PDB file of C-alpha atoms in Angstrom:
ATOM      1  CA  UNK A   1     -17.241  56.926 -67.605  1.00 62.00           C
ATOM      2  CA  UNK A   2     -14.644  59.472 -68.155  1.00 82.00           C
ATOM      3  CA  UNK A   3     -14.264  62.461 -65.939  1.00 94.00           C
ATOM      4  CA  UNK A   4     -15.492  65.445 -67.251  1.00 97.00           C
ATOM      5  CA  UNK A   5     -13.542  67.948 -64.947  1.00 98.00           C
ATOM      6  CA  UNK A   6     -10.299  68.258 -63.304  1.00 97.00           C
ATOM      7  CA  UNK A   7      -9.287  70.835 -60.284  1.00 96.00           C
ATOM      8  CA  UNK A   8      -6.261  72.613 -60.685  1.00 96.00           C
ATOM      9  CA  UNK A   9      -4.414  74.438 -57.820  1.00 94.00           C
ATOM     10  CA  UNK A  10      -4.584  78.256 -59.147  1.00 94.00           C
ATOM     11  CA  UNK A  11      -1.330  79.011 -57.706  1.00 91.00           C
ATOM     12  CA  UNK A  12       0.841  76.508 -58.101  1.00 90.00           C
ATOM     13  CA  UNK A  13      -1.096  74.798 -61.913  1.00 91.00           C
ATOM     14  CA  UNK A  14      -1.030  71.156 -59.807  1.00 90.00           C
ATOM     15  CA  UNK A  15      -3.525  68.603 -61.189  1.00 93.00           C
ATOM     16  CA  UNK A  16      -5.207  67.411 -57.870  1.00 91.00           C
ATOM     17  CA  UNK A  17      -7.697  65.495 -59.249  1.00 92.00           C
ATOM     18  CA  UNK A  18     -10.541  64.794 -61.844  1.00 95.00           C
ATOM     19  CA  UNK A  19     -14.518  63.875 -61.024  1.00 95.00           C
ATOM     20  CA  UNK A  20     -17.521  63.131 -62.948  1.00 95.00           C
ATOM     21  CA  UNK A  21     -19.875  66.427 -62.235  1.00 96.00           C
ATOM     22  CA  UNK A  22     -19.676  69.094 -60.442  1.00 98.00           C
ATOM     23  CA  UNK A  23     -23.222  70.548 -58.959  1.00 97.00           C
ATOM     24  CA  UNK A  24     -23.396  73.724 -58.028  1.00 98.00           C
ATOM     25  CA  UNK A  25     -21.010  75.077 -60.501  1.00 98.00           C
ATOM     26  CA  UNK A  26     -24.042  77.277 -62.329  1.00 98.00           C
ATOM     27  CA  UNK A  27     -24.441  78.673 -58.436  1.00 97.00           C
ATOM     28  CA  UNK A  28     -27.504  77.689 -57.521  1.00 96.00           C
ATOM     29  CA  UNK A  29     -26.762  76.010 -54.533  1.00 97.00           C
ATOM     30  CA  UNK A  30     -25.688  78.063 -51.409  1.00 96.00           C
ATOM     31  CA  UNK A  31     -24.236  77.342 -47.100  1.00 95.00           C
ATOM     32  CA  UNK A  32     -24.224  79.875 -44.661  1.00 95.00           C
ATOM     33  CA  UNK A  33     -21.082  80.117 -42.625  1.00 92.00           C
ATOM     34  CA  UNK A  34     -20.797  82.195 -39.568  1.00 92.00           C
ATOM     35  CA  UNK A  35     -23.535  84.470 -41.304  1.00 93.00           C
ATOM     36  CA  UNK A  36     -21.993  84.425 -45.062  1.00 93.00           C
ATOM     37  CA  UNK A  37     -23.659  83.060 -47.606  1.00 96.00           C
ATOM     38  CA  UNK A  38     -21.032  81.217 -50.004  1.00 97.00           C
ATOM     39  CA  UNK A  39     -21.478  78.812 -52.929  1.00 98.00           C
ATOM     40  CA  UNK A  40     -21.408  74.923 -52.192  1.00 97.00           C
ATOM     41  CA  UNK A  41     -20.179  72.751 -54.991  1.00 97.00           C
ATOM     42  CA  UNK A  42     -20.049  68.957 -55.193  1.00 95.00           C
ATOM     43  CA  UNK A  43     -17.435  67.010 -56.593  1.00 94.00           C
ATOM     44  CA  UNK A  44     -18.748  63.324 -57.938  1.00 94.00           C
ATOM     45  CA  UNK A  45     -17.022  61.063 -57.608  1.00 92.00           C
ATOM     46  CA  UNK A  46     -14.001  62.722 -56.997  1.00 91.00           C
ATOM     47  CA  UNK A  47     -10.470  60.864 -57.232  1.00 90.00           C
ATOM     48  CA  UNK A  48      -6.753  62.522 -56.698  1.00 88.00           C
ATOM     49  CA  UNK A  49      -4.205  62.552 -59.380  1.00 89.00           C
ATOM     50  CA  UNK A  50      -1.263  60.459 -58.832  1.00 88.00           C
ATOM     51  CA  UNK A  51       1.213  63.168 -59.192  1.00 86.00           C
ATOM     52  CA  UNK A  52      -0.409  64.872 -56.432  1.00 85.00           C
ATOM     53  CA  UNK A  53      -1.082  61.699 -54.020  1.00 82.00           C
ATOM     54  CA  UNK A  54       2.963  61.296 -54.687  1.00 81.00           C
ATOM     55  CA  UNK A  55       4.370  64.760 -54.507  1.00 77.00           C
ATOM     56  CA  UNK A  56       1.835  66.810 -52.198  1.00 78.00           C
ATOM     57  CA  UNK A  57      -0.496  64.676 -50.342  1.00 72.00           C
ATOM     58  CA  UNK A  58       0.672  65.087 -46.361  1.00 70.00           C
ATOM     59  CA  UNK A  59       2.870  67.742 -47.244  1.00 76.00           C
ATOM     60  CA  UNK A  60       2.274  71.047 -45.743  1.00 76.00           C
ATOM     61  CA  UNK A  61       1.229  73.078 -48.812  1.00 81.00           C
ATOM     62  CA  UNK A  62      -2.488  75.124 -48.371  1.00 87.00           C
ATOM     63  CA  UNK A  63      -4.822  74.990 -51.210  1.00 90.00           C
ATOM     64  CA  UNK A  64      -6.874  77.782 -51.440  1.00 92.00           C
ATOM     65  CA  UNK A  65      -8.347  78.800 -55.003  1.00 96.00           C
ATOM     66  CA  UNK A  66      -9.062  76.403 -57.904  1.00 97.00           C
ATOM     67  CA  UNK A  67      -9.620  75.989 -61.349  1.00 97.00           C
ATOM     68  CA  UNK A  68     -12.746  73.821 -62.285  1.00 98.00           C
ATOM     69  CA  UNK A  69     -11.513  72.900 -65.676  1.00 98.00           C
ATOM     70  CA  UNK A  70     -13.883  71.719 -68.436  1.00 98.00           C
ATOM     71  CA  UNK A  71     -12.267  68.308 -69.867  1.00 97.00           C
ATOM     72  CA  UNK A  72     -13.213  66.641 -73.822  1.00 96.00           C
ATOM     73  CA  UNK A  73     -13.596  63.551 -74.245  1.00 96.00           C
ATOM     74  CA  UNK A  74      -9.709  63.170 -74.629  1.00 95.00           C
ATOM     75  CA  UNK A  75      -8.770  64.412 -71.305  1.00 94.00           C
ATOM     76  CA  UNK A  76      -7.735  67.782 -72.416  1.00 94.00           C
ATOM     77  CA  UNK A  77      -8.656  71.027 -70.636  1.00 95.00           C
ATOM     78  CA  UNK A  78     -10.762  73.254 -72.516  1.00 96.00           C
ATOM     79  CA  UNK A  79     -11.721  76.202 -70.050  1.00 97.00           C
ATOM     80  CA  UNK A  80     -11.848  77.068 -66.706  1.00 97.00           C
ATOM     81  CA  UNK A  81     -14.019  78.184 -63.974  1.00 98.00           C
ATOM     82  CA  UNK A  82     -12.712  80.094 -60.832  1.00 97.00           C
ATOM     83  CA  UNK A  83     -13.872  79.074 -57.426  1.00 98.00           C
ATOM     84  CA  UNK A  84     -11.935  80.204 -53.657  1.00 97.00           C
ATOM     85  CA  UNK A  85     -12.450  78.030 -50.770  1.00 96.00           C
ATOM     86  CA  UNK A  86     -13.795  80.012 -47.918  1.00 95.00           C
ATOM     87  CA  UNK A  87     -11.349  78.732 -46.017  1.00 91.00           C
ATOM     88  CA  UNK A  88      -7.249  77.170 -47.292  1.00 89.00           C
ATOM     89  CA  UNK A  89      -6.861  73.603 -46.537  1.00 83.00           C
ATOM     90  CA  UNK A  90      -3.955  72.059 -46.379  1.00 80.00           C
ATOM     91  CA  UNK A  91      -2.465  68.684 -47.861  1.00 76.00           C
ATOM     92  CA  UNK A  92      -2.170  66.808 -44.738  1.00 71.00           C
ATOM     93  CA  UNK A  93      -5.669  67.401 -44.034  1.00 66.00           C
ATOM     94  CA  UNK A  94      -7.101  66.898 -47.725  1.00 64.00           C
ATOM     95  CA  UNK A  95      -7.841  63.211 -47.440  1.00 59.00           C
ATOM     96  CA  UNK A  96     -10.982  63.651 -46.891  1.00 55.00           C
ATOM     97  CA  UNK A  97     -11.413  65.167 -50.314  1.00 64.00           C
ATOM     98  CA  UNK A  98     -11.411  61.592 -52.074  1.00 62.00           C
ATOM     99  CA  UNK A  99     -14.849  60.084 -52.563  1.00 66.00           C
ATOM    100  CA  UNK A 100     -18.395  60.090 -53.789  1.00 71.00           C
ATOM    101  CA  UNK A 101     -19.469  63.209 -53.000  1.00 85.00           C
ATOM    102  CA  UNK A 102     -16.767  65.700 -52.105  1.00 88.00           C
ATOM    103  CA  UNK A 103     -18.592  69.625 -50.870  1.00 90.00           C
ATOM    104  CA  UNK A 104     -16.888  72.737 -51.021  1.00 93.00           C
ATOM    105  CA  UNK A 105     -17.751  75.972 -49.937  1.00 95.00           C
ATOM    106  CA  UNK A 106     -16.559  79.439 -51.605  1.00 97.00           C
ATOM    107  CA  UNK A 107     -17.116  81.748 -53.832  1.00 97.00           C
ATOM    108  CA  UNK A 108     -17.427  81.120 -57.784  1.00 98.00           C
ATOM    109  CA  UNK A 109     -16.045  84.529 -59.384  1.00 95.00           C
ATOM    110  CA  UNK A 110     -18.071  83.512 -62.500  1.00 94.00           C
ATOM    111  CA  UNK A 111     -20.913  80.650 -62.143  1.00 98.00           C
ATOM    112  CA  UNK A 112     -21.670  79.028 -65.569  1.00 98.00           C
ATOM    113  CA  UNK A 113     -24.972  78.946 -67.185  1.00 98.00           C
ATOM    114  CA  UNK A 114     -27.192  76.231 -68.258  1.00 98.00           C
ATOM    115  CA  UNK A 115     -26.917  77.459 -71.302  1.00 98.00           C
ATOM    116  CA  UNK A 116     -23.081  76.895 -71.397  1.00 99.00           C
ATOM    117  CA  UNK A 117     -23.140  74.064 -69.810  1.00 98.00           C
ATOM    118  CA  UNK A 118     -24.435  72.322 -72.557  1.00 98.00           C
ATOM    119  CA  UNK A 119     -22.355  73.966 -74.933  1.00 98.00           C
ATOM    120  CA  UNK A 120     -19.496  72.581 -73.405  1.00 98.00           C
ATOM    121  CA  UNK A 121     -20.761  69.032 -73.598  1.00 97.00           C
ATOM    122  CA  UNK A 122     -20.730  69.543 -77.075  1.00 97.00           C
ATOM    123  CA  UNK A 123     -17.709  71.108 -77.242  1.00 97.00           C
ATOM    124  CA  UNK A 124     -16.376  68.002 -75.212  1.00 97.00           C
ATOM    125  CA  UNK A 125     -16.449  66.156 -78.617  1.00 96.00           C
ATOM    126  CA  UNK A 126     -15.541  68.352 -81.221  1.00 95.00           C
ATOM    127  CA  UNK A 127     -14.840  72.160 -81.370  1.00 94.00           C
ATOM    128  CA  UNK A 128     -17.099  74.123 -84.230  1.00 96.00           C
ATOM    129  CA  UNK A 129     -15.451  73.182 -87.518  1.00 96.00           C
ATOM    130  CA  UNK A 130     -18.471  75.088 -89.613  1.00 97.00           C
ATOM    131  CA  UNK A 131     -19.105  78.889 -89.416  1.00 97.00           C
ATOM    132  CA  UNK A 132     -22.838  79.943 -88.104  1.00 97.00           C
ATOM    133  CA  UNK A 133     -23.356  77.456 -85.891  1.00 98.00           C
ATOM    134  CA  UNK A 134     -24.742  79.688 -83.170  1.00 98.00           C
ATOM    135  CA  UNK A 135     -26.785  81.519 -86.060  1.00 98.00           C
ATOM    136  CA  UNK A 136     -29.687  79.338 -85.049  1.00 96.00           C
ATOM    137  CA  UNK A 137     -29.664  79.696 -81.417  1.00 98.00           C
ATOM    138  CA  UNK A 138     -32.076  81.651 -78.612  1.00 96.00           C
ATOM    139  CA  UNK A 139     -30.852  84.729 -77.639  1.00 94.00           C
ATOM    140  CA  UNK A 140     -30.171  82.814 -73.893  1.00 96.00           C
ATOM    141  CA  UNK A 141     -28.111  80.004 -75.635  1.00 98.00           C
ATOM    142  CA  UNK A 142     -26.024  82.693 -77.818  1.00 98.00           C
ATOM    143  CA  UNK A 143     -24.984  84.132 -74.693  1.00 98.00           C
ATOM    144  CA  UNK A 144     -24.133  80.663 -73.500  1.00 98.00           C
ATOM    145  CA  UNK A 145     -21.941  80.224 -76.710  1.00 99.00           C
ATOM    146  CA  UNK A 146     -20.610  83.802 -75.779  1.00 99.00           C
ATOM    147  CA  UNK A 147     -19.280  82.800 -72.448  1.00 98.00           C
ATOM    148  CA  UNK A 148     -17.795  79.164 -73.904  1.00 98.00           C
ATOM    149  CA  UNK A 149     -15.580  80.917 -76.313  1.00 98.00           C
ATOM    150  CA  UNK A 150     -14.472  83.734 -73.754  1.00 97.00           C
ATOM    151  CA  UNK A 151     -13.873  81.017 -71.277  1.00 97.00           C
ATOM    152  CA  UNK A 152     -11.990  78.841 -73.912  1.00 96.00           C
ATOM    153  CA  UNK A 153      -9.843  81.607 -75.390  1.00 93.00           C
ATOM    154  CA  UNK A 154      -8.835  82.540 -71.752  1.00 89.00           C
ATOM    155  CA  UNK A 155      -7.757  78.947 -70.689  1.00 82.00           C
ATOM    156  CA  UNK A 156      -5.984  78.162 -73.936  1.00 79.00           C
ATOM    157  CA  UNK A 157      -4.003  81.789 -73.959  1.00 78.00           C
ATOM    158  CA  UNK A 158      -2.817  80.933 -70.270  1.00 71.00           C
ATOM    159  CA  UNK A 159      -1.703  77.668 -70.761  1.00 62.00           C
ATOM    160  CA  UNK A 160       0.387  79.123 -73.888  1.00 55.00           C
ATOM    161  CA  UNK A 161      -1.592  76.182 -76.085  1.00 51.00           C
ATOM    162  CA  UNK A 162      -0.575  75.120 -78.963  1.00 47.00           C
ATOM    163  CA  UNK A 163      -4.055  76.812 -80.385  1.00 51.00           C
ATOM    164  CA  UNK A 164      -2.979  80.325 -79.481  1.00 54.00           C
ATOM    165  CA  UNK A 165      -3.149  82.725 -82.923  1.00 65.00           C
ATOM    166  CA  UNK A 166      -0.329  84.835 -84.190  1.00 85.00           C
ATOM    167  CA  UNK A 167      -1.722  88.295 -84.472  1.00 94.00           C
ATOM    168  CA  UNK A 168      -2.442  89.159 -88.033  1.00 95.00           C
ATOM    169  CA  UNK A 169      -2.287  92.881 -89.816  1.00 96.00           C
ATOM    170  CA  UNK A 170      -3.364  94.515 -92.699  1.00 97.00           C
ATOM    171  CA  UNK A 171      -6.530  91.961 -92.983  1.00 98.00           C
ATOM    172  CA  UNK A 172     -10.113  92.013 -94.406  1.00 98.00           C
ATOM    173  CA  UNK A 173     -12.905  90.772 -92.002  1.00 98.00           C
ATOM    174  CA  UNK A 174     -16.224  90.423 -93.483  1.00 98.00           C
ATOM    175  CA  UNK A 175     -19.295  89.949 -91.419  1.00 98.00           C
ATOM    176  CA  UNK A 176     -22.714  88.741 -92.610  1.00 95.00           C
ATOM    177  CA  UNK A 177     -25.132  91.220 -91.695  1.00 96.00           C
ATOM    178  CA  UNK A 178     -28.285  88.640 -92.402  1.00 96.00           C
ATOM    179  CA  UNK A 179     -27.356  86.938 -89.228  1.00 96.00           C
ATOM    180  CA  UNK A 180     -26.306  90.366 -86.885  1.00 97.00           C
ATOM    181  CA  UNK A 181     -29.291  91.241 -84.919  1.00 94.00           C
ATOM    182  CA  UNK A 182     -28.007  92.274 -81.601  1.00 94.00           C
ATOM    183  CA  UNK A 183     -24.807  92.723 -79.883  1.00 95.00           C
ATOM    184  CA  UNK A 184     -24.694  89.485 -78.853  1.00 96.00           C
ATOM    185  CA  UNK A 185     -24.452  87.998 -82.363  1.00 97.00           C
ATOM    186  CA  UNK A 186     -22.760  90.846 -83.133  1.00 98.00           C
ATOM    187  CA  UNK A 187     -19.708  88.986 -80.962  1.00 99.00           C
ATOM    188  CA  UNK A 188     -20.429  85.482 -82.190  1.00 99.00           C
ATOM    189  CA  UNK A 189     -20.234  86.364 -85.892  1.00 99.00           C
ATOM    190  CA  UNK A 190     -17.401  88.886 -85.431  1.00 99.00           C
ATOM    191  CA  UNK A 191     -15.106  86.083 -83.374  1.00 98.00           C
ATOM    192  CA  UNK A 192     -15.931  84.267 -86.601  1.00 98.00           C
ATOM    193  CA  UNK A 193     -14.455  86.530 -88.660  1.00 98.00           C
ATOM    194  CA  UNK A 194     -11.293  86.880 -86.977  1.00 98.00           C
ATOM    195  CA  UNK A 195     -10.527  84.015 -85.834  1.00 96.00           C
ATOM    196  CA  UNK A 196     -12.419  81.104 -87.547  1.00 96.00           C
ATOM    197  CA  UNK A 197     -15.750  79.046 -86.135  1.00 97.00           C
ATOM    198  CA  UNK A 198     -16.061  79.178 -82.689  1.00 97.00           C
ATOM    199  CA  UNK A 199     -13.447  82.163 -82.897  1.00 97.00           C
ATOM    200  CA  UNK A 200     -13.156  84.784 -79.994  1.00 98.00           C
ATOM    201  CA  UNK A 201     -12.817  88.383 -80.328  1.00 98.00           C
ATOM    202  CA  UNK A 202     -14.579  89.756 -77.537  1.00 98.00           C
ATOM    203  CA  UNK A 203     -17.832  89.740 -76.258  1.00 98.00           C
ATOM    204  CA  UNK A 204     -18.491  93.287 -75.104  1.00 97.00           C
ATOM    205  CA  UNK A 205     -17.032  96.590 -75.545  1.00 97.00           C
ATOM    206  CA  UNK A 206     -14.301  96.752 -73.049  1.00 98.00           C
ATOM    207  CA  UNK A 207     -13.461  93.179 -73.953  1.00 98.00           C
ATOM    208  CA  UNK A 208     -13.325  94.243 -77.511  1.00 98.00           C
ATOM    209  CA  UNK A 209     -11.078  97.158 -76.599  1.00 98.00           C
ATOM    210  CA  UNK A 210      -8.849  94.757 -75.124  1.00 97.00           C
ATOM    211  CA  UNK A 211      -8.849  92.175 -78.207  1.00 97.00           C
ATOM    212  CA  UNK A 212      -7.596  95.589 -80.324  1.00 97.00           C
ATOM    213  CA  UNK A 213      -4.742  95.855 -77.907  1.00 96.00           C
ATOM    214  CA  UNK A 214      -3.216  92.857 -79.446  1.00 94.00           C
ATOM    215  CA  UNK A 215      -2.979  88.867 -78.710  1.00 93.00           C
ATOM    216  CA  UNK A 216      -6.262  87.530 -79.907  1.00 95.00           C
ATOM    217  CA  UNK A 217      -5.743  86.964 -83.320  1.00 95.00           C
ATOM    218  CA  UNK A 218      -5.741  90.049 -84.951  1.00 97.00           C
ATOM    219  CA  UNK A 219      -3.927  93.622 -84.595  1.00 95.00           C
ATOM    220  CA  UNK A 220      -4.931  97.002 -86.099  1.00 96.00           C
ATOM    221  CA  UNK A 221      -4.614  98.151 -88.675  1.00 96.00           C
ATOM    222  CA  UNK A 222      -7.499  96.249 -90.231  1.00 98.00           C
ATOM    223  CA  UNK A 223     -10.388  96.625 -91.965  1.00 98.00           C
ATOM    224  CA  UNK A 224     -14.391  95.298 -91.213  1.00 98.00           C
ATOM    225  CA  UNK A 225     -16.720  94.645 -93.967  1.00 98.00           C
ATOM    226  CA  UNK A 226     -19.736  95.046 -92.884  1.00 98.00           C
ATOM    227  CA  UNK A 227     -22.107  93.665 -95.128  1.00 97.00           C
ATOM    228  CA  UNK A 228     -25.918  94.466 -94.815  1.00 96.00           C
ATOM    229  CA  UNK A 229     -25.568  96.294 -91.693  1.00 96.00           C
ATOM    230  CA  UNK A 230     -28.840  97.911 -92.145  1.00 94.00           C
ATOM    231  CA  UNK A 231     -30.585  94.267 -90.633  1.00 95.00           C
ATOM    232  CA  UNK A 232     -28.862  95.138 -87.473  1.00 95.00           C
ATOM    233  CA  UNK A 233     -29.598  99.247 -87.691  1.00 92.00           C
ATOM    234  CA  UNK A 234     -33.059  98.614 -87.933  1.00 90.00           C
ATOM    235  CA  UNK A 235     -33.699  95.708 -85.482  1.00 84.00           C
ATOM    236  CA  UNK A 236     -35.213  96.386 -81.805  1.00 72.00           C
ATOM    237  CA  UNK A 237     -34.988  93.558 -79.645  1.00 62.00           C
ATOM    238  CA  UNK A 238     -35.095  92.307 -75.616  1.00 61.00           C
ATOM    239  CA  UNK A 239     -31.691  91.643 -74.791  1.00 59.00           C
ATOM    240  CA  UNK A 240     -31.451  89.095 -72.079  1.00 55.00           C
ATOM    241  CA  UNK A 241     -28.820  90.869 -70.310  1.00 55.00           C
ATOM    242  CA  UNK A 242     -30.856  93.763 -68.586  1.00 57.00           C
ATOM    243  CA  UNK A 243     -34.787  92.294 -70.028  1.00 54.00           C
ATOM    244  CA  UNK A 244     -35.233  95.581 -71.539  1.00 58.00           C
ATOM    245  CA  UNK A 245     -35.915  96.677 -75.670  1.00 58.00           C
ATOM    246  CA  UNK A 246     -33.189  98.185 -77.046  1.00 62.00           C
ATOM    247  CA  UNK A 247     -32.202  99.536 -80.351  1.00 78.00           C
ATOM    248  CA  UNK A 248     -28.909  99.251 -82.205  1.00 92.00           C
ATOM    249  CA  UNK A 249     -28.370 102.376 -83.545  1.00 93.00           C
ATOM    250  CA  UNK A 250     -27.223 103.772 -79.711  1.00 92.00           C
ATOM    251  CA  UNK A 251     -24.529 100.940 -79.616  1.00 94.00           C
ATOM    252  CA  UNK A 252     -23.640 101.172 -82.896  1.00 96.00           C
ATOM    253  CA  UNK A 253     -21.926 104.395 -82.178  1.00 96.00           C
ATOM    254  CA  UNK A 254     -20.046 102.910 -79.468  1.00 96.00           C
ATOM    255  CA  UNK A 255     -18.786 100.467 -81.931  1.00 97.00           C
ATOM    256  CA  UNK A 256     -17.711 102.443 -84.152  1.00 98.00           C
ATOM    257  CA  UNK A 257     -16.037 105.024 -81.873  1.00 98.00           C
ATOM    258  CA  UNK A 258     -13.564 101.950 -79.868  1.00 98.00           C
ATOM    259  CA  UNK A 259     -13.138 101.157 -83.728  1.00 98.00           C
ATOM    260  CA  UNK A 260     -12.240 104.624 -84.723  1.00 98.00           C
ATOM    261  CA  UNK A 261     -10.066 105.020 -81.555  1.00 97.00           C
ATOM    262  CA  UNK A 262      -8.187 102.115 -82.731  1.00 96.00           C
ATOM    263  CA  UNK A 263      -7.998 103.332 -86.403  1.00 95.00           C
ATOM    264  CA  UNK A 264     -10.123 100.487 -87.818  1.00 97.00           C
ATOM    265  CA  UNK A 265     -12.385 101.987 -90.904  1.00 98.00           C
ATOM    266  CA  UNK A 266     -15.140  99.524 -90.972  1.00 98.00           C
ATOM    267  CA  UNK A 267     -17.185  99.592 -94.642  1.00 98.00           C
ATOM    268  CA  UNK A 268     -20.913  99.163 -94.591  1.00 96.00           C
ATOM    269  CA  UNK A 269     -22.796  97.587 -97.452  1.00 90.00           C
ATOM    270  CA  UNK A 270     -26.330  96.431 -98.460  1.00 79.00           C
TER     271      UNK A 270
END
């Protein structure tokens, strides 16, 4: 079976190892210590990477944040999960580590969803090559597909991958309004636009705001077609994120004004 994760040392990028699984990493399992409860993960089948067992097992070096990186099917990381120990350990006490069923305590900054998680298994053997393919998801899963290409932009920009976009100017991005219902595929389809299927440009206003600043494919000026905007105008919908009906119209303004601060005309059409 191939691994399906490998734990990085945040600080220092190490490889320490690779496992199976990890349970716990959507945060649903918890261990009180000394009156804190923290997040427990599991590590299956957990094995240490030989550059580590060579160059940093027994050495004293702490270990005290990691990254539990998504791998495909060909070993490559795809995105990353934060977790901090509750406690550093350090190399010459690690050993331990190495088995079936290796538990950690901590805190997970951001715990995945279900919903992700089996977005990534998909995404373990092949990336979207066709545009839409979240167009026929739940509203739960399109947040899932939301937080895969956030998580997958972010890993790949850090690394300085090979993937990374040069910013582009002067461009037309059109968006099909049949498929724009909500803010959440909103985001999906407008990642799309930029940047190509399974594309990232933000998946809420501030992170939007921060695409504009430059670095994620595109830089202003630019302009967004917007074609039958009126589907997402007109919809009301419960938006998984607070369980409350919303309109569009409300956000729409707040669109348009990070647009407009940014200089972006966007066009609407029917």
């Amino acid at each position: 079976m191939n691994n399906k994760f490998s734990i990085i040392d945040d600080e220092s990028g190490l490889t320490i190892g690779s496992c199976n699984d990890i349970a716990g990493l959507t945060g649903d399992e918890f261990i009180v210590i000394n009156d804190e409860s923290l997040n427990r993960i599991t590590l299956l089948n957990f094995q240490f990477s030989e550059i580590f067992k060579k160059e940093w097992l027994g050495k004293k070096y702490y270990i005290g944040n990691l990254q539990l990186t998504i791998l495909n099917n060909s070993g490559v990381n795809i995105g990353a999960y934060y977790f901090g120990l509750d406690e550093a350990v350090s190399c010459r006490k690690i050993g331990f580590w190495e088995g079936q069923h290796t538990r950690l305590a901590g805190t997970l900054l951001y715990a995945a969803s279900r919903e992700a998680m089996v977005l990534w298994d998909e995404w373990r053997t092949a990336q979207p090559d066709q545009y839409n393919m979240w167009v026929n998801l739940t509203s739960s899963e399109r947040l899932g597909w939301l937080e895969v290409i956030r998580l997958f932009n972010d890993f790949c920009s850090s690394s300085n991958n090979s993937n990374n976009k040069q910013d582009k100017s002067g461009e037309i991005y059109h968006l099909d309004g049949l498929h724009i219902k909500d803010r959440t595929s909103f985001f999906c389809a407008l990642g799309e636009a930029v940047n190509g299927p399974g594309g990232y440009f933000g998946v809420c206003l501030d992170s939007l705001s921060d695409c504009l600043c430059g670095g994620f494919g595109a830089r202003p000026p630019f302009t967004i077609h917007w074609n039958h905007a009126d589907v997402f105008i007109n919809d009301e919908h419960d938006d998984q994120r607070d369980n409350a009906k919303h309109g569009n119209r409300a956000y729409l303004i707040s669109l348009l004004e990070v647009f407009n601060r940014h200089n972006i005309p966007v066009i609407f059409s029917s």
